Amino acid sequence: MKYASVSVKFPVELDTEIERFLDETGIYTNKSEFIKEACRTHLRELNDDTAIAALRLEQLLAQAEQSRESDSEIDADLAALGEKVDADDLERAVEEAREETSEQVYGSDA
């Protein structure tokens, strides 16, 4: 397995908190291992996020407009993406976005 080297700057408080966690739990052997696992977890969460699925769908539609793919290929791609979107999560995300926009535009009294 090949590894990439990444330099990360943390606020001193966060570095101290990570060190304390490592010392107290022993779950990870070092900060590097902790950071790799944190990145993996974050990527899994992002890949499962409804907003990310919607963004990918939007990008797919934009590509489809410029692509020479057949309609059946595009339909298959859209169906596969649609299976990843939870309707309740999408509805909740839309509602939250509407509330945020309303608060930004009209203030918290709206």
PDB file of C-alpha atoms in Angstrom:
ATOM      1  CA  MET A   1       0.000   0.000   0.000  1.00  0.00           C
ATOM      2  CA  LYS A   2       1.294   3.437  -0.925  1.00  0.00           C
ATOM      3  CA  TYR A   3       0.945   6.314   1.503  1.00  0.00           C
ATOM      4  CA  ALA A   4       0.698  10.036   0.936  1.00  0.00           C
ATOM      5  CA  SER A   5       2.141  12.416   3.441  1.00  0.00           C
ATOM      6  CA  VAL A   6      -0.147  15.198   4.586  1.00  0.00           C
ATOM      7  CA  SER A   7       0.712  18.058   6.885  1.00  0.00           C
ATOM      8  CA  VAL A   8      -2.091  19.192   9.181  1.00  0.00           C
ATOM      9  CA  LYS A   9      -2.033  22.226  11.427  1.00  0.00           C
ATOM     10  CA  PHE A  10      -4.265  22.093  14.500  1.00  0.00           C
ATOM     11  CA  PRO A  11      -4.992  24.706  17.095  1.00  0.00           C
ATOM     12  CA  VAL A  12      -2.968  23.847  20.192  1.00  0.00           C
ATOM     13  CA  GLU A  13      -6.172  23.119  22.122  1.00  0.00           C
ATOM     14  CA  LEU A  14      -7.318  20.515  19.596  1.00  0.00           C
ATOM     15  CA  ASP A  15      -3.871  18.917  19.528  1.00  0.00           C
ATOM     16  CA  THR A  16      -3.922  18.725  23.324  1.00  0.00           C
ATOM     17  CA  GLU A  17      -7.421  17.235  23.274  1.00  0.00           C
ATOM     18  CA  ILE A  18      -6.367  14.561  20.758  1.00  0.00           C
ATOM     19  CA  GLU A  19      -3.239  13.731  22.763  1.00  0.00           C
ATOM     20  CA  ARG A  20      -5.302  13.449  25.948  1.00  0.00           C
ATOM     21  CA  PHE A  21      -7.788  11.148  24.219  1.00  0.00           C
ATOM     22  CA  LEU A  22      -4.995   8.937  22.899  1.00  0.00           C
ATOM     23  CA  ASP A  23      -3.358   8.748  26.327  1.00  0.00           C
ATOM     24  CA  GLU A  24      -6.619   8.018  28.143  1.00  0.00           C
ATOM     25  CA  THR A  25      -8.027   5.388  25.794  1.00  0.00           C
ATOM     26  CA  GLY A  26      -5.136   3.738  23.991  1.00  0.00           C
ATOM     27  CA  ILE A  27      -7.525   3.088  21.092  1.00  0.00           C
ATOM     28  CA  TYR A  28      -5.080   4.568  18.589  1.00  0.00           C
ATOM     29  CA  THR A  29      -1.324   4.219  18.725  1.00  0.00           C
ATOM     30  CA  ASN A  30      -0.599   7.712  17.423  1.00  0.00           C
ATOM     31  CA  LYS A  31      -2.136  10.903  16.026  1.00  0.00           C
ATOM     32  CA  SER A  32      -1.536   9.791  12.449  1.00  0.00           C
ATOM     33  CA  GLU A  33      -3.693   6.695  12.936  1.00  0.00           C
ATOM     34  CA  PHE A  34      -6.365   8.802  14.649  1.00  0.00           C
ATOM     35  CA  ILE A  35      -6.417  11.334  11.797  1.00  0.00           C
ATOM     36  CA  LYS A  36      -6.597   8.621   9.101  1.00  0.00           C
ATOM     37  CA  GLU A  37      -9.600   7.022  10.821  1.00  0.00           C
ATOM     38  CA  ALA A  38     -11.264  10.412  11.324  1.00  0.00           C
ATOM     39  CA  CYS A  39     -10.878  11.127   7.595  1.00  0.00           C
ATOM     40  CA  ARG A  40     -12.297   7.713   6.658  1.00  0.00           C
ATOM     41  CA  THR A  41     -15.284   8.250   8.937  1.00  0.00           C
ATOM     42  CA  HIS A  42     -15.895  11.727   7.575  1.00  0.00           C
ATOM     43  CA  LEU A  43     -15.748  10.471   3.972  1.00  0.00           C
ATOM     44  CA  ARG A  44     -18.275   7.720   4.752  1.00  0.00           C
ATOM     45  CA  GLU A  45     -20.602  10.299   6.319  1.00  0.00           C
ATOM     46  CA  LEU A  46     -20.228  12.648   3.359  1.00  0.00           C
ATOM     47  CA  ASN A  47     -20.886   9.865   0.864  1.00  0.00           C
ATOM     48  CA  ASP A  48     -24.094   8.987   2.721  1.00  0.00           C
ATOM     49  CA  ASP A  49     -25.222  12.629   2.978  1.00  0.00           C
ATOM     50  CA  THR A  50     -28.410  13.480   1.079  1.00  0.00           C
ATOM     51  CA  ALA A  51     -27.062  16.868  -0.023  1.00  0.00           C
ATOM     52  CA  ILE A  52     -23.991  15.190  -1.551  1.00  0.00           C
ATOM     53  CA  ALA A  53     -26.229  12.697  -3.372  1.00  0.00           C
ATOM     54  CA  ALA A  54     -28.275  15.636  -4.691  1.00  0.00           C
ATOM     55  CA  LEU A  55     -25.086  17.410  -5.815  1.00  0.00           C
ATOM     56  CA  ARG A  56     -23.931  14.282  -7.628  1.00  0.00           C
ATOM     57  CA  LEU A  57     -27.340  14.017  -9.271  1.00  0.00           C
ATOM     58  CA  GLU A  58     -27.120  17.636 -10.396  1.00  0.00           C
ATOM     59  CA  GLN A  59     -23.635  17.023 -11.809  1.00  0.00           C
ATOM     60  CA  LEU A  60     -24.841  13.883 -13.564  1.00  0.00           C
ATOM     61  CA  LEU A  61     -27.711  15.792 -15.145  1.00  0.00           C
ATOM     62  CA  ALA A  62     -25.329  18.512 -16.318  1.00  0.00           C
ATOM     63  CA  GLN A  63     -23.047  15.882 -17.833  1.00  0.00           C
ATOM     64  CA  ALA A  64     -26.023  14.143 -19.422  1.00  0.00           C
ATOM     65  CA  GLU A  65     -27.014  17.349 -21.187  1.00  0.00           C
ATOM     66  CA  GLN A  66     -23.603  17.429 -22.860  1.00  0.00           C
ATOM     67  CA  SER A  67     -23.124  13.685 -23.241  1.00  0.00           C
ATOM     68  CA  ARG A  68     -23.829  11.345 -26.101  1.00  0.00           C
ATOM     69  CA  GLU A  69     -24.948   8.588 -23.728  1.00  0.00           C
ATOM     70  CA  SER A  70     -28.192   6.865 -24.576  1.00  0.00           C
ATOM     71  CA  ASP A  71     -31.317   7.650 -22.600  1.00  0.00           C
ATOM     72  CA  SER A  72     -31.322   4.133 -21.143  1.00  0.00           C
ATOM     73  CA  GLU A  73     -27.769   4.568 -19.797  1.00  0.00           C
ATOM     74  CA  ILE A  74     -28.687   7.906 -18.252  1.00  0.00           C
ATOM     75  CA  ASP A  75     -31.893   6.438 -16.782  1.00  0.00           C
ATOM     76  CA  ALA A  76     -29.882   3.592 -15.230  1.00  0.00           C
ATOM     77  CA  ASP A  77     -27.411   6.055 -13.670  1.00  0.00           C
ATOM     78  CA  LEU A  78     -30.255   8.195 -12.325  1.00  0.00           C
ATOM     79  CA  ALA A  79     -32.055   5.154 -10.928  1.00  0.00           C
ATOM     80  CA  ALA A  80     -28.870   4.036  -9.151  1.00  0.00           C
ATOM     81  CA  LEU A  81     -28.457   7.483  -7.601  1.00  0.00           C
ATOM     82  CA  GLY A  82     -32.136   7.631  -6.691  1.00  0.00           C
ATOM     83  CA  GLU A  83     -31.789   4.423  -4.688  1.00  0.00           C
ATOM     84  CA  LYS A  84     -29.161   6.120  -2.530  1.00  0.00           C
ATOM     85  CA  VAL A  85     -31.445   9.050  -1.647  1.00  0.00           C
ATOM     86  CA  ASP A  86     -33.688   8.594   1.361  1.00  0.00           C
ATOM     87  CA  ALA A  87     -36.899  10.521   0.680  1.00  0.00           C
ATOM     88  CA  ASP A  88     -37.369  11.445   4.353  1.00  0.00           C
ATOM     89  CA  ASP A  89     -33.776  12.712   4.625  1.00  0.00           C
ATOM     90  CA  LEU A  90     -34.199  14.729   1.435  1.00  0.00           C
ATOM     91  CA  GLU A  91     -37.458  16.256   2.664  1.00  0.00           C
ATOM     92  CA  ARG A  92     -35.825  17.101   6.009  1.00  0.00           C
ATOM     93  CA  ALA A  93     -32.803  18.655   4.257  1.00  0.00           C
ATOM     94  CA  VAL A  94     -35.043  20.777   2.023  1.00  0.00           C
ATOM     95  CA  GLU A  95     -37.092  21.941   5.009  1.00  0.00           C
ATOM     96  CA  GLU A  96     -33.949  22.847   6.971  1.00  0.00           C
ATOM     97  CA  ALA A  97     -32.565  24.743   3.965  1.00  0.00           C
ATOM     98  CA  ARG A  98     -35.837  26.660   3.634  1.00  0.00           C
ATOM     99  CA  GLU A  99     -35.782  27.567   7.318  1.00  0.00           C
ATOM    100  CA  GLU A 100     -32.141  28.704   7.117  1.00  0.00           C
ATOM    101  CA  THR A 101     -32.886  30.800   4.042  1.00  0.00           C
ATOM    102  CA  SER A 102     -35.932  32.316   5.712  1.00  0.00           C
ATOM    103  CA  GLU A 103     -33.894  33.216   8.801  1.00  0.00           C
ATOM    104  CA  GLN A 104     -31.148  34.741   6.641  1.00  0.00           C
ATOM    105  CA  VAL A 105     -33.568  36.778   4.540  1.00  0.00           C
ATOM    106  CA  TYR A 106     -36.188  37.753   7.123  1.00  0.00           C
ATOM    107  CA  GLY A 107     -34.357  37.313  10.410  1.00  0.00           C
ATOM    108  CA  SER A 108     -35.281  34.974  13.240  1.00  0.00           C
ATOM    109  CA  ASP A 109     -38.739  36.575  13.674  1.00  0.00           C
ATOM    110  CA  ALA A 110     -40.075  35.020  10.447  1.00  0.00           C
TER     111      ALA A 110
END
